[in-house]
């Protein structure tokens, strides 16, 4: 750990530790900072506190604000990637779709229907993940991007609950019993309103669709344990935005989903009120559809393509999902590519104006500074160089698959032959 | 059931019923409308949805408002009972303390220390329980009082959560799929703010004590399952009133509680911060101390008396707890007693002025109208008459013990010999 960070967590007496545990878990259980147990029936019977940290983690203030400040530029970058069919075809049509069946299917599916997509708007809810990094233990700290999530980025709601819980614990215990000077100032606990903001983003999409009676469709996984993270978004949409939501799996949508042939509106007859008018979907919010097990057969791909062709606004569109591939992240790191996307004269307006608009070379540098080296694993000269380095200095590298969903990154030292 | 009430619950299709179950339990688990499982360790690991009804229950509007309107008169009545030592001595010194060891111990304990009580203020959080009643199935409906709780009245917080859940279910499901005209008008769902109001009551007590750094002490039972109902009050006190709370059992208080000999302030050294100044207690809020098992030995009574003698404001005082005995409820029903308490010229001002003040015979009648016949079980002429009736017409009567805590009322037909 960098010597610039305090030793953490601070020490507590056993009694203080036990008290904090009880306060934190009781608060989590009260406030829906929770998960369902594995193999939960429907309806569920009980909930567990989500894994939580008793303390907030010290984080350099300027790097925290840096991460927030550059997010709009990242949003613009990935929006432009998603709109650049030629780029997506070039990258996804290379080694990726050959070695990765899932990314290949996503790309091929999208190519098949992309000329027929009725809805020009895309909706992106992104999460950029960073690690604190110091090359030298005494040296300066930086944030380095792990990945940029463009589909089903989760824990937005529970993150807000975590921040609320830490603030509560501090207030309840005289700032954690004075265990650390870093915990003493409540103004230094950042307000994390990710639940509120993600719901506001979905509401923006709903407004852009412009149909008061339309709903937001949550496409969910069967047996989802992280369901409260999703439910809070549904509650917030209902209470703060007066927007109704429905939840369906791909299997249910295979039965229900219809596209009106004229208007291309996505319609869902309600199995609960068969005589009622079908619901019209304004926004499709995917909390599924990002991993091969979400598509056990060709049917799920057919359903995905049906949804994609509809008038509903997709969060994300297939193009945005493709833009989130690790391979894209790596290609963006190649010389000149980032400049082209942010400053290239023909790039569309995605918030900063056409071309460079209000973006500058300094913005390019800010993003690039958050990257750690990324190399392809293919037959290109860069790929061959990467292969050699991985074999010779395996401890320095991590092997990243295209997959989403966590828990599937291998350190190169373990997964590559020596 | 009276023919004046709709058939209830309304019918649903199996799919609607399953959907409502899932929505309601998910909402309950998200919003802390929950209980701990039996034999929960500390810290807890998981929570169950509290027992809940899918539908709100139709209730005659004028009787609902009647119950609310007469509550201040009931509050005044029980305040005056608690202040009338002679009355309490007469009633509790009769058959009750002879046949009921617990009520006897409470009364005797109070008599021992009542001259030494440093704090003149009492704090009461009351819950008056009613059943809808119709003598004739086609006849008019009335509310009839089951009991008046003066200690540890529970489910205030969870009741608010129940009301919020029903409103959510209605909004989420087009007023329960149109299953009943009684569910169609959201304005007819009464706002139940019992959590907010109970916390505001405790905050009033805290303000009356007048010490900014003092806390509210929750005296709780070991292994309490209904802990979220209490935690929500603690959260509300912290967030809305900036008042800190601590929770302790009698066993813990036996070790911790001290009275400053001069000021009679109740002080609690913190086992979590032994070097810190002891906490001063402004209000003692009992969610324990109401049932014999809360006093397994003489030590708990000693602790109770120690707390009672202190400067802290007790919610409730022992006198208020005594006033809530079923025997008091029965004596209040004897001729002239209610008039004496509400209209008697020497009665103290507890909100309506000295004596009758702004109270009238009409107020007396309003309260009395909520009573169903109450008879003593003793050697008095009324008691002998009651005994005869219970034997001859046992189906018409319920035998009520002095106990609090629910689940211990017997129908006379079962528990009395024929």
mmCIF file with all atom_site columns, C-alpha atoms in Angstrom, chain B residues 223-403:
data_model
loop_
_atom_site.group_PDB
_atom_site.id
_atom_site.type_symbol
_atom_site.label_atom_id
_atom_site.label_alt_id
_atom_site.label_comp_id
_atom_site.label_asym_id
_atom_site.label_entity_id
_atom_site.label_seq_id
_atom_site.pdbx_PDB_ins_code
_atom_site.Cartn_x
_atom_site.Cartn_y
_atom_site.Cartn_z
_atom_site.occupancy
_atom_site.B_iso_or_equiv
_atom_site.pdbx_formal_charge
_atom_site.auth_seq_id
_atom_site.auth_comp_id
_atom_site.auth_asym_id
_atom_site.auth_atom_id
_atom_site.pdbx_PDB_model_num
ATOM 1   C CA . UNK B 1 223 ? -33.449 -11.523 22.221 1.00 0.00 ? 223 UNK B CA 1
ATOM 2   C CA . UNK B 1 224 ? -36.149 -9.083  21.043 1.00 0.00 ? 224 UNK B CA 1
ATOM 3   C CA . UNK B 1 225 ? -37.456 -10.147 17.627 1.00 0.00 ? 225 UNK B CA 1
ATOM 4   C CA . UNK B 1 226 ? -39.505 -7.006  16.998 1.00 0.00 ? 226 UNK B CA 1
ATOM 5   C CA . UNK B 1 227 ? -36.322 -4.974  17.004 1.00 0.00 ? 227 UNK B CA 1
ATOM 6   C CA . UNK B 1 228 ? -36.887 -3.061  13.763 1.00 0.00 ? 228 UNK B CA 1
ATOM 7   C CA . UNK B 1 229 ? -40.042 -1.518  15.226 1.00 0.00 ? 229 UNK B CA 1
ATOM 8   C CA . UNK B 1 230 ? -37.692 -0.059  17.853 1.00 0.00 ? 230 UNK B CA 1
ATOM 9   C CA . UNK B 1 231 ? -34.741 0.716   15.576 1.00 0.00 ? 231 UNK B CA 1
ATOM 10  C CA . UNK B 1 232 ? -36.916 2.878   13.337 1.00 0.00 ? 232 UNK B CA 1
ATOM 11  C CA . UNK B 1 233 ? -37.717 5.057   16.356 1.00 0.00 ? 233 UNK B CA 1
ATOM 12  C CA . UNK B 1 234 ? -34.001 5.334   17.079 1.00 0.00 ? 234 UNK B CA 1
ATOM 13  C CA . UNK B 1 235 ? -33.259 6.272   13.453 1.00 0.00 ? 235 UNK B CA 1
ATOM 14  C CA . UNK B 1 236 ? -36.074 8.821   13.426 1.00 0.00 ? 236 UNK B CA 1
ATOM 15  C CA . UNK B 1 237 ? -34.892 10.389  16.685 1.00 0.00 ? 237 UNK B CA 1
ATOM 16  C CA . UNK B 1 238 ? -31.368 10.702  15.290 1.00 0.00 ? 238 UNK B CA 1
ATOM 17  C CA . UNK B 1 239 ? -32.291 11.955  11.825 1.00 0.00 ? 239 UNK B CA 1
ATOM 18  C CA . UNK B 1 240 ? -35.272 14.178  12.537 1.00 0.00 ? 240 UNK B CA 1
ATOM 19  C CA . UNK B 1 241 ? -34.521 15.353  16.067 1.00 0.00 ? 241 UNK B CA 1
ATOM 20  C CA . UNK B 1 242 ? -30.749 14.980  16.381 1.00 0.00 ? 242 UNK B CA 1
ATOM 21  C CA . UNK B 1 243 ? -31.291 12.920  19.538 1.00 0.00 ? 243 UNK B CA 1
ATOM 22  C CA . UNK B 1 244 ? -29.047 9.998   20.371 1.00 0.00 ? 244 UNK B CA 1
ATOM 23  C CA . UNK B 1 245 ? -30.342 6.783   21.830 1.00 0.00 ? 245 UNK B CA 1
ATOM 24  C CA . UNK B 1 246 ? -28.850 3.809   23.641 1.00 0.00 ? 246 UNK B CA 1
ATOM 25  C CA . UNK B 1 247 ? -30.328 0.349   24.102 1.00 0.00 ? 247 UNK B CA 1
ATOM 26  C CA . UNK B 1 248 ? -29.845 -1.693  27.255 1.00 0.00 ? 248 UNK B CA 1
ATOM 27  C CA . UNK B 1 249 ? -31.426 -4.656  28.962 1.00 0.00 ? 249 UNK B CA 1
ATOM 28  C CA . UNK B 1 250 ? -32.139 -4.680  32.685 1.00 0.00 ? 250 UNK B CA 1
ATOM 29  C CA . UNK B 1 251 ? -29.146 -7.000  33.074 1.00 0.00 ? 251 UNK B CA 1
ATOM 30  C CA . UNK B 1 252 ? -26.854 -4.439  31.448 1.00 0.00 ? 252 UNK B CA 1
ATOM 31  C CA . UNK B 1 253 ? -28.363 -1.575  33.409 1.00 0.00 ? 253 UNK B CA 1
ATOM 32  C CA . UNK B 1 254 ? -27.766 -3.419  36.661 1.00 0.00 ? 254 UNK B CA 1
ATOM 33  C CA . UNK B 1 255 ? -24.053 -3.039  35.874 1.00 0.00 ? 255 UNK B CA 1
ATOM 34  C CA . UNK B 1 256 ? -24.127 0.414   34.340 1.00 0.00 ? 256 UNK B CA 1
ATOM 35  C CA . UNK B 1 257 ? -26.838 2.628   35.746 1.00 0.00 ? 257 UNK B CA 1
ATOM 36  C CA . UNK B 1 258 ? -25.860 5.172   38.379 1.00 0.00 ? 258 UNK B CA 1
ATOM 37  C CA . UNK B 1 259 ? -27.738 8.047   39.958 1.00 0.00 ? 259 UNK B CA 1
ATOM 38  C CA . UNK B 1 260 ? -25.814 11.150  40.823 1.00 0.00 ? 260 UNK B CA 1
ATOM 39  C CA . UNK B 1 261 ? -26.561 11.549  44.536 1.00 0.00 ? 261 UNK B CA 1
ATOM 40  C CA . UNK B 1 262 ? -26.905 15.322  44.324 1.00 0.00 ? 262 UNK B CA 1
ATOM 41  C CA . UNK B 1 263 ? -28.729 15.964  41.083 1.00 0.00 ? 263 UNK B CA 1
ATOM 42  C CA . UNK B 1 264 ? -30.441 12.566  40.783 1.00 0.00 ? 264 UNK B CA 1
ATOM 43  C CA . UNK B 1 265 ? -29.366 12.517  37.159 1.00 0.00 ? 265 UNK B CA 1
ATOM 44  C CA . UNK B 1 266 ? -29.311 9.051   35.644 1.00 0.00 ? 266 UNK B CA 1
ATOM 45  C CA . UNK B 1 267 ? -25.815 8.375   34.322 1.00 0.00 ? 267 UNK B CA 1
ATOM 46  C CA . UNK B 1 268 ? -24.595 5.548   32.099 1.00 0.00 ? 268 UNK B CA 1
ATOM 47  C CA . UNK B 1 269 ? -20.857 5.053   31.726 1.00 0.00 ? 269 UNK B CA 1
ATOM 48  C CA . UNK B 1 270 ? -20.247 3.728   28.215 1.00 0.00 ? 270 UNK B CA 1
ATOM 49  C CA . UNK B 1 271 ? -18.662 0.281   28.047 1.00 0.00 ? 271 UNK B CA 1
ATOM 50  C CA . UNK B 1 272 ? -17.595 1.309   24.536 1.00 0.00 ? 272 UNK B CA 1
ATOM 51  C CA . UNK B 1 273 ? -15.692 4.419   25.563 1.00 0.00 ? 273 UNK B CA 1
ATOM 52  C CA . UNK B 1 274 ? -14.669 3.867   29.192 1.00 0.00 ? 274 UNK B CA 1
ATOM 53  C CA . UNK B 1 275 ? -12.696 7.107   29.295 1.00 0.00 ? 275 UNK B CA 1
ATOM 54  C CA . UNK B 1 276 ? -15.568 9.249   28.073 1.00 0.00 ? 276 UNK B CA 1
ATOM 55  C CA . UNK B 1 277 ? -17.962 11.133  30.333 1.00 0.00 ? 277 UNK B CA 1
ATOM 56  C CA . UNK B 1 278 ? -20.950 8.969   31.309 1.00 0.00 ? 278 UNK B CA 1
ATOM 57  C CA . UNK B 1 279 ? -24.061 9.512   29.207 1.00 0.00 ? 279 UNK B CA 1
ATOM 58  C CA . UNK B 1 280 ? -26.894 11.353  30.895 1.00 0.00 ? 280 UNK B CA 1
ATOM 59  C CA . UNK B 1 281 ? -30.354 9.930   30.300 1.00 0.00 ? 281 UNK B CA 1
ATOM 60  C CA . UNK B 1 282 ? -33.151 12.379  29.514 1.00 0.00 ? 282 UNK B CA 1
ATOM 61  C CA . UNK B 1 283 ? -35.900 9.860   28.773 1.00 0.00 ? 283 UNK B CA 1
ATOM 62  C CA . UNK B 1 284 ? -36.267 6.189   29.681 1.00 0.00 ? 284 UNK B CA 1
ATOM 63  C CA . UNK B 1 285 ? -38.372 4.455   27.054 1.00 0.00 ? 285 UNK B CA 1
ATOM 64  C CA . UNK B 1 286 ? -39.477 1.002   28.142 1.00 0.00 ? 286 UNK B CA 1
ATOM 65  C CA . UNK B 1 287 ? -39.875 -1.705  25.528 1.00 0.00 ? 287 UNK B CA 1
ATOM 66  C CA . UNK B 1 288 ? -39.492 -4.170  28.348 1.00 0.00 ? 288 UNK B CA 1
ATOM 67  C CA . UNK B 1 289 ? -40.487 -4.215  32.035 1.00 0.00 ? 289 UNK B CA 1
ATOM 68  C CA . UNK B 1 290 ? -44.143 -5.051  31.375 1.00 0.00 ? 290 UNK B CA 1
ATOM 69  C CA . UNK B 1 291 ? -44.277 -8.772  31.974 1.00 0.00 ? 291 UNK B CA 1
ATOM 70  C CA . UNK B 1 292 ? -43.141 -11.068 34.816 1.00 0.00 ? 292 UNK B CA 1
ATOM 71  C CA . UNK B 1 293 ? -40.401 -12.657 32.701 1.00 0.00 ? 293 UNK B CA 1
ATOM 72  C CA . UNK B 1 294 ? -38.757 -9.232  32.451 1.00 0.00 ? 294 UNK B CA 1
ATOM 73  C CA . UNK B 1 295 ? -38.089 -9.547  36.198 1.00 0.00 ? 295 UNK B CA 1
ATOM 74  C CA . UNK B 1 296 ? -36.579 -12.996 36.706 1.00 0.00 ? 296 UNK B CA 1
ATOM 75  C CA . UNK B 1 297 ? -35.144 -11.957 40.084 1.00 0.00 ? 297 UNK B CA 1
ATOM 76  C CA . UNK B 1 298 ? -35.254 -9.210  42.693 1.00 0.00 ? 298 UNK B CA 1
ATOM 77  C CA . UNK B 1 299 ? -32.334 -7.528  40.904 1.00 0.00 ? 299 UNK B CA 1
ATOM 78  C CA . UNK B 1 300 ? -34.472 -6.387  37.988 1.00 0.00 ? 300 UNK B CA 1
ATOM 79  C CA . UNK B 1 301 ? -36.960 -4.823  40.394 1.00 0.00 ? 301 UNK B CA 1
ATOM 80  C CA . UNK B 1 302 ? -34.089 -3.031  42.109 1.00 0.00 ? 302 UNK B CA 1
ATOM 81  C CA . UNK B 1 303 ? -32.903 -1.703  38.767 1.00 0.00 ? 303 UNK B CA 1
ATOM 82  C CA . UNK B 1 304 ? -36.421 -0.614  37.870 1.00 0.00 ? 304 UNK B CA 1
ATOM 83  C CA . UNK B 1 305 ? -36.731 1.277   41.156 1.00 0.00 ? 305 UNK B CA 1
ATOM 84  C CA . UNK B 1 306 ? -33.325 2.871   40.696 1.00 0.00 ? 306 UNK B CA 1
ATOM 85  C CA . UNK B 1 307 ? -34.366 4.163   37.272 1.00 0.00 ? 307 UNK B CA 1
ATOM 86  C CA . UNK B 1 308 ? -37.726 5.307   38.648 1.00 0.00 ? 308 UNK B CA 1
ATOM 87  C CA . UNK B 1 309 ? -36.141 7.427   41.362 1.00 0.00 ? 309 UNK B CA 1
ATOM 88  C CA . UNK B 1 310 ? -33.906 9.246   38.891 1.00 0.00 ? 310 UNK B CA 1
ATOM 89  C CA . UNK B 1 311 ? -34.321 12.642  37.298 1.00 0.00 ? 311 UNK B CA 1
ATOM 90  C CA . UNK B 1 312 ? -34.909 11.000  33.899 1.00 0.00 ? 312 UNK B CA 1
ATOM 91  C CA . UNK B 1 313 ? -38.420 11.222  32.458 1.00 0.00 ? 313 UNK B CA 1
ATOM 92  C CA . UNK B 1 314 ? -39.943 7.766   32.375 1.00 0.00 ? 314 UNK B CA 1
ATOM 93  C CA . UNK B 1 315 ? -42.030 6.555   29.453 1.00 0.00 ? 315 UNK B CA 1
ATOM 94  C CA . UNK B 1 316 ? -43.977 5.321   31.244 1.00 0.00 ? 316 UNK B CA 1
ATOM 95  C CA . UNK B 1 317 ? -43.612 5.998   34.945 1.00 0.00 ? 317 UNK B CA 1
ATOM 96  C CA . UNK B 1 318 ? -44.587 3.135   37.237 1.00 0.00 ? 318 UNK B CA 1
ATOM 97  C CA . UNK B 1 319 ? -47.761 5.050   38.040 1.00 0.00 ? 319 UNK B CA 1
ATOM 98  C CA . UNK B 1 320 ? -48.696 5.218   34.355 1.00 0.00 ? 320 UNK B CA 1
ATOM 99  C CA . UNK B 1 321 ? -47.913 1.543   33.994 1.00 0.00 ? 321 UNK B CA 1
ATOM 100 C CA . UNK B 1 322 ? -50.205 0.762   36.941 1.00 0.00 ? 322 UNK B CA 1
ATOM 101 C CA . UNK B 1 323 ? -52.914 2.907   35.355 1.00 0.00 ? 323 UNK B CA 1
ATOM 102 C CA . UNK B 1 324 ? -52.868 0.562   32.360 1.00 0.00 ? 324 UNK B CA 1
ATOM 103 C CA . UNK B 1 325 ? -53.893 -2.489  34.400 1.00 0.00 ? 325 UNK B CA 1
ATOM 104 C CA . UNK B 1 326 ? -57.043 -4.225  33.170 1.00 0.00 ? 326 UNK B CA 1
ATOM 105 C CA . UNK B 1 327 ? -58.416 -3.885  36.679 1.00 0.00 ? 327 UNK B CA 1
ATOM 106 C CA . UNK B 1 328 ? -58.261 -0.095  36.292 1.00 0.00 ? 328 UNK B CA 1
ATOM 107 C CA . UNK B 1 329 ? -60.104 -0.380  32.989 1.00 0.00 ? 329 UNK B CA 1
ATOM 108 C CA . UNK B 1 330 ? -62.824 -2.305  34.786 1.00 0.00 ? 330 UNK B CA 1
ATOM 109 C CA . UNK B 1 331 ? -63.104 0.091   37.728 1.00 0.00 ? 331 UNK B CA 1
ATOM 110 C CA . UNK B 1 332 ? -63.298 3.054   35.337 1.00 0.00 ? 332 UNK B CA 1
ATOM 111 C CA . UNK B 1 333 ? -66.423 1.389   33.953 1.00 0.00 ? 333 UNK B CA 1
ATOM 112 C CA . UNK B 1 334 ? -68.142 1.452   37.354 1.00 0.00 ? 334 UNK B CA 1
ATOM 113 C CA . UNK B 1 335 ? -70.847 4.106   37.821 1.00 0.00 ? 335 UNK B CA 1
ATOM 114 C CA . UNK B 1 336 ? -69.591 7.657   38.303 1.00 0.00 ? 336 UNK B CA 1
ATOM 115 C CA . UNK B 1 337 ? -65.870 6.903   38.151 1.00 0.00 ? 337 UNK B CA 1
ATOM 116 C CA . UNK B 1 338 ? -65.304 8.309   34.671 1.00 0.00 ? 338 UNK B CA 1
ATOM 117 C CA . UNK B 1 339 ? -67.260 11.467  35.528 1.00 0.00 ? 339 UNK B CA 1
ATOM 118 C CA . UNK B 1 340 ? -65.106 11.924  38.606 1.00 0.00 ? 340 UNK B CA 1
ATOM 119 C CA . UNK B 1 341 ? -61.850 11.684  36.628 1.00 0.00 ? 341 UNK B CA 1
ATOM 120 C CA . UNK B 1 342 ? -62.840 13.859  33.694 1.00 0.00 ? 342 UNK B CA 1
ATOM 121 C CA . UNK B 1 343 ? -65.118 16.399  35.352 1.00 0.00 ? 343 UNK B CA 1
ATOM 122 C CA . UNK B 1 344 ? -64.230 16.296  39.078 1.00 0.00 ? 344 UNK B CA 1
ATOM 123 C CA . UNK B 1 345 ? -63.434 19.783  40.305 1.00 0.00 ? 345 UNK B CA 1
ATOM 124 C CA . UNK B 1 346 ? -60.086 19.011  41.935 1.00 0.00 ? 346 UNK B CA 1
ATOM 125 C CA . UNK B 1 347 ? -58.552 17.064  39.089 1.00 0.00 ? 347 UNK B CA 1
ATOM 126 C CA . UNK B 1 348 ? -55.210 18.487  37.875 1.00 0.00 ? 348 UNK B CA 1
ATOM 127 C CA . UNK B 1 349 ? -54.651 20.126  34.515 1.00 0.00 ? 349 UNK B CA 1
ATOM 128 C CA . UNK B 1 350 ? -53.398 17.503  32.068 1.00 0.00 ? 350 UNK B CA 1
ATOM 129 C CA . UNK B 1 351 ? -54.217 19.366  28.899 1.00 0.00 ? 351 UNK B CA 1
ATOM 130 C CA . UNK B 1 352 ? -57.841 20.474  29.260 1.00 0.00 ? 352 UNK B CA 1
ATOM 131 C CA . UNK B 1 353 ? -57.544 22.741  32.300 1.00 0.00 ? 353 UNK B CA 1
ATOM 132 C CA . UNK B 1 354 ? -58.129 22.109  36.018 1.00 0.00 ? 354 UNK B CA 1
ATOM 133 C CA . UNK B 1 355 ? -61.255 20.109  36.894 1.00 0.00 ? 355 UNK B CA 1
ATOM 134 C CA . UNK B 1 356 ? -63.670 19.753  34.003 1.00 0.00 ? 356 UNK B CA 1
ATOM 135 C CA . UNK B 1 357 ? -61.896 22.573  32.201 1.00 0.00 ? 357 UNK B CA 1
ATOM 136 C CA . UNK B 1 358 ? -62.967 22.290  28.595 1.00 0.00 ? 358 UNK B CA 1
ATOM 137 C CA . UNK B 1 359 ? -64.223 18.715  29.063 1.00 0.00 ? 359 UNK B CA 1
ATOM 138 C CA . UNK B 1 360 ? -67.955 18.041  29.126 1.00 0.00 ? 360 UNK B CA 1
ATOM 139 C CA . UNK B 1 361 ? -70.420 15.288  29.874 1.00 0.00 ? 361 UNK B CA 1
ATOM 140 C CA . UNK B 1 362 ? -70.493 14.657  26.113 1.00 0.00 ? 362 UNK B CA 1
ATOM 141 C CA . UNK B 1 363 ? -66.801 13.707  26.262 1.00 0.00 ? 363 UNK B CA 1
ATOM 142 C CA . UNK B 1 364 ? -67.580 11.313  29.091 1.00 0.00 ? 364 UNK B CA 1
ATOM 143 C CA . UNK B 1 365 ? -70.288 9.708   26.979 1.00 0.00 ? 365 UNK B CA 1
ATOM 144 C CA . UNK B 1 366 ? -68.001 9.436   23.963 1.00 0.00 ? 366 UNK B CA 1
ATOM 145 C CA . UNK B 1 367 ? -65.481 7.406   25.936 1.00 0.00 ? 367 UNK B CA 1
ATOM 146 C CA . UNK B 1 368 ? -68.096 5.305   27.673 1.00 0.00 ? 368 UNK B CA 1
ATOM 147 C CA . UNK B 1 369 ? -69.683 4.464   24.335 1.00 0.00 ? 369 UNK B CA 1
ATOM 148 C CA . UNK B 1 370 ? -66.422 2.693   23.359 1.00 0.00 ? 370 UNK B CA 1
ATOM 149 C CA . UNK B 1 371 ? -66.696 0.302   26.296 1.00 0.00 ? 371 UNK B CA 1
ATOM 150 C CA . UNK B 1 372 ? -68.247 -3.082  26.283 1.00 0.00 ? 372 UNK B CA 1
ATOM 151 C CA . UNK B 1 373 ? -69.381 -4.466  29.665 1.00 0.00 ? 373 UNK B CA 1
ATOM 152 C CA . UNK B 1 374 ? -66.515 -5.046  32.124 1.00 0.00 ? 374 UNK B CA 1
ATOM 153 C CA . UNK B 1 375 ? -66.930 -6.979  35.362 1.00 0.00 ? 375 UNK B CA 1
ATOM 154 C CA . UNK B 1 376 ? -64.583 -7.706  38.240 1.00 0.00 ? 376 UNK B CA 1
ATOM 155 C CA . UNK B 1 377 ? -63.738 -11.275 39.270 1.00 0.00 ? 377 UNK B CA 1
ATOM 156 C CA . UNK B 1 378 ? -63.782 -10.879 43.043 1.00 0.00 ? 378 UNK B CA 1
ATOM 157 C CA . UNK B 1 379 ? -66.022 -11.145 46.091 1.00 0.00 ? 379 UNK B CA 1
ATOM 158 C CA . UNK B 1 380 ? -67.818 -7.848  45.519 1.00 0.00 ? 380 UNK B CA 1
ATOM 159 C CA . UNK B 1 381 ? -71.514 -8.041  44.603 1.00 0.00 ? 381 UNK B CA 1
ATOM 160 C CA . UNK B 1 382 ? -70.577 -7.075  41.010 1.00 0.00 ? 382 UNK B CA 1
ATOM 161 C CA . UNK B 1 383 ? -67.916 -9.798  41.030 1.00 0.00 ? 383 UNK B CA 1
ATOM 162 C CA . UNK B 1 384 ? -70.384 -12.414 42.246 1.00 0.00 ? 384 UNK B CA 1
ATOM 163 C CA . UNK B 1 385 ? -72.852 -11.370 39.560 1.00 0.00 ? 385 UNK B CA 1
ATOM 164 C CA . UNK B 1 386 ? -70.084 -11.636 36.960 1.00 0.00 ? 386 UNK B CA 1
ATOM 165 C CA . UNK B 1 387 ? -69.145 -15.102 38.183 1.00 0.00 ? 387 UNK B CA 1
ATOM 166 C CA . UNK B 1 388 ? -72.733 -16.269 37.877 1.00 0.00 ? 388 UNK B CA 1
ATOM 167 C CA . UNK B 1 389 ? -73.065 -14.842 34.349 1.00 0.00 ? 389 UNK B CA 1
ATOM 168 C CA . UNK B 1 390 ? -69.754 -16.339 33.244 1.00 0.00 ? 390 UNK B CA 1
ATOM 169 C CA . UNK B 1 391 ? -70.910 -19.782 34.313 1.00 0.00 ? 391 UNK B CA 1
ATOM 170 C CA . UNK B 1 392 ? -74.351 -19.478 32.777 1.00 0.00 ? 392 UNK B CA 1
ATOM 171 C CA . UNK B 1 393 ? -73.572 -17.623 29.548 1.00 0.00 ? 393 UNK B CA 1
ATOM 172 C CA . UNK B 1 394 ? -69.900 -18.313 29.046 1.00 0.00 ? 394 UNK B CA 1
ATOM 173 C CA . UNK B 1 395 ? -69.996 -17.727 25.286 1.00 0.00 ? 395 UNK B CA 1
ATOM 174 C CA . UNK B 1 396 ? -70.777 -14.067 25.878 1.00 0.00 ? 396 UNK B CA 1
ATOM 175 C CA . UNK B 1 397 ? -67.613 -13.347 27.893 1.00 0.00 ? 397 UNK B CA 1
ATOM 176 C CA . UNK B 1 398 ? -63.857 -13.130 27.658 1.00 0.00 ? 398 UNK B CA 1
ATOM 177 C CA . UNK B 1 399 ? -61.622 -13.557 30.690 1.00 0.00 ? 399 UNK B CA 1
ATOM 178 C CA . UNK B 1 400 ? -58.927 -10.882 30.715 1.00 0.00 ? 400 UNK B CA 1
ATOM 179 C CA . UNK B 1 401 ? -55.732 -11.240 32.738 1.00 0.00 ? 401 UNK B CA 1
ATOM 180 C CA . UNK B 1 402 ? -53.733 -8.232  33.910 1.00 0.00 ? 402 UNK B CA 1
ATOM 181 C CA . UNK B 1 403 ? -50.854 -9.194  31.682 1.00 0.00 ? 403 UNK B CA 1
#
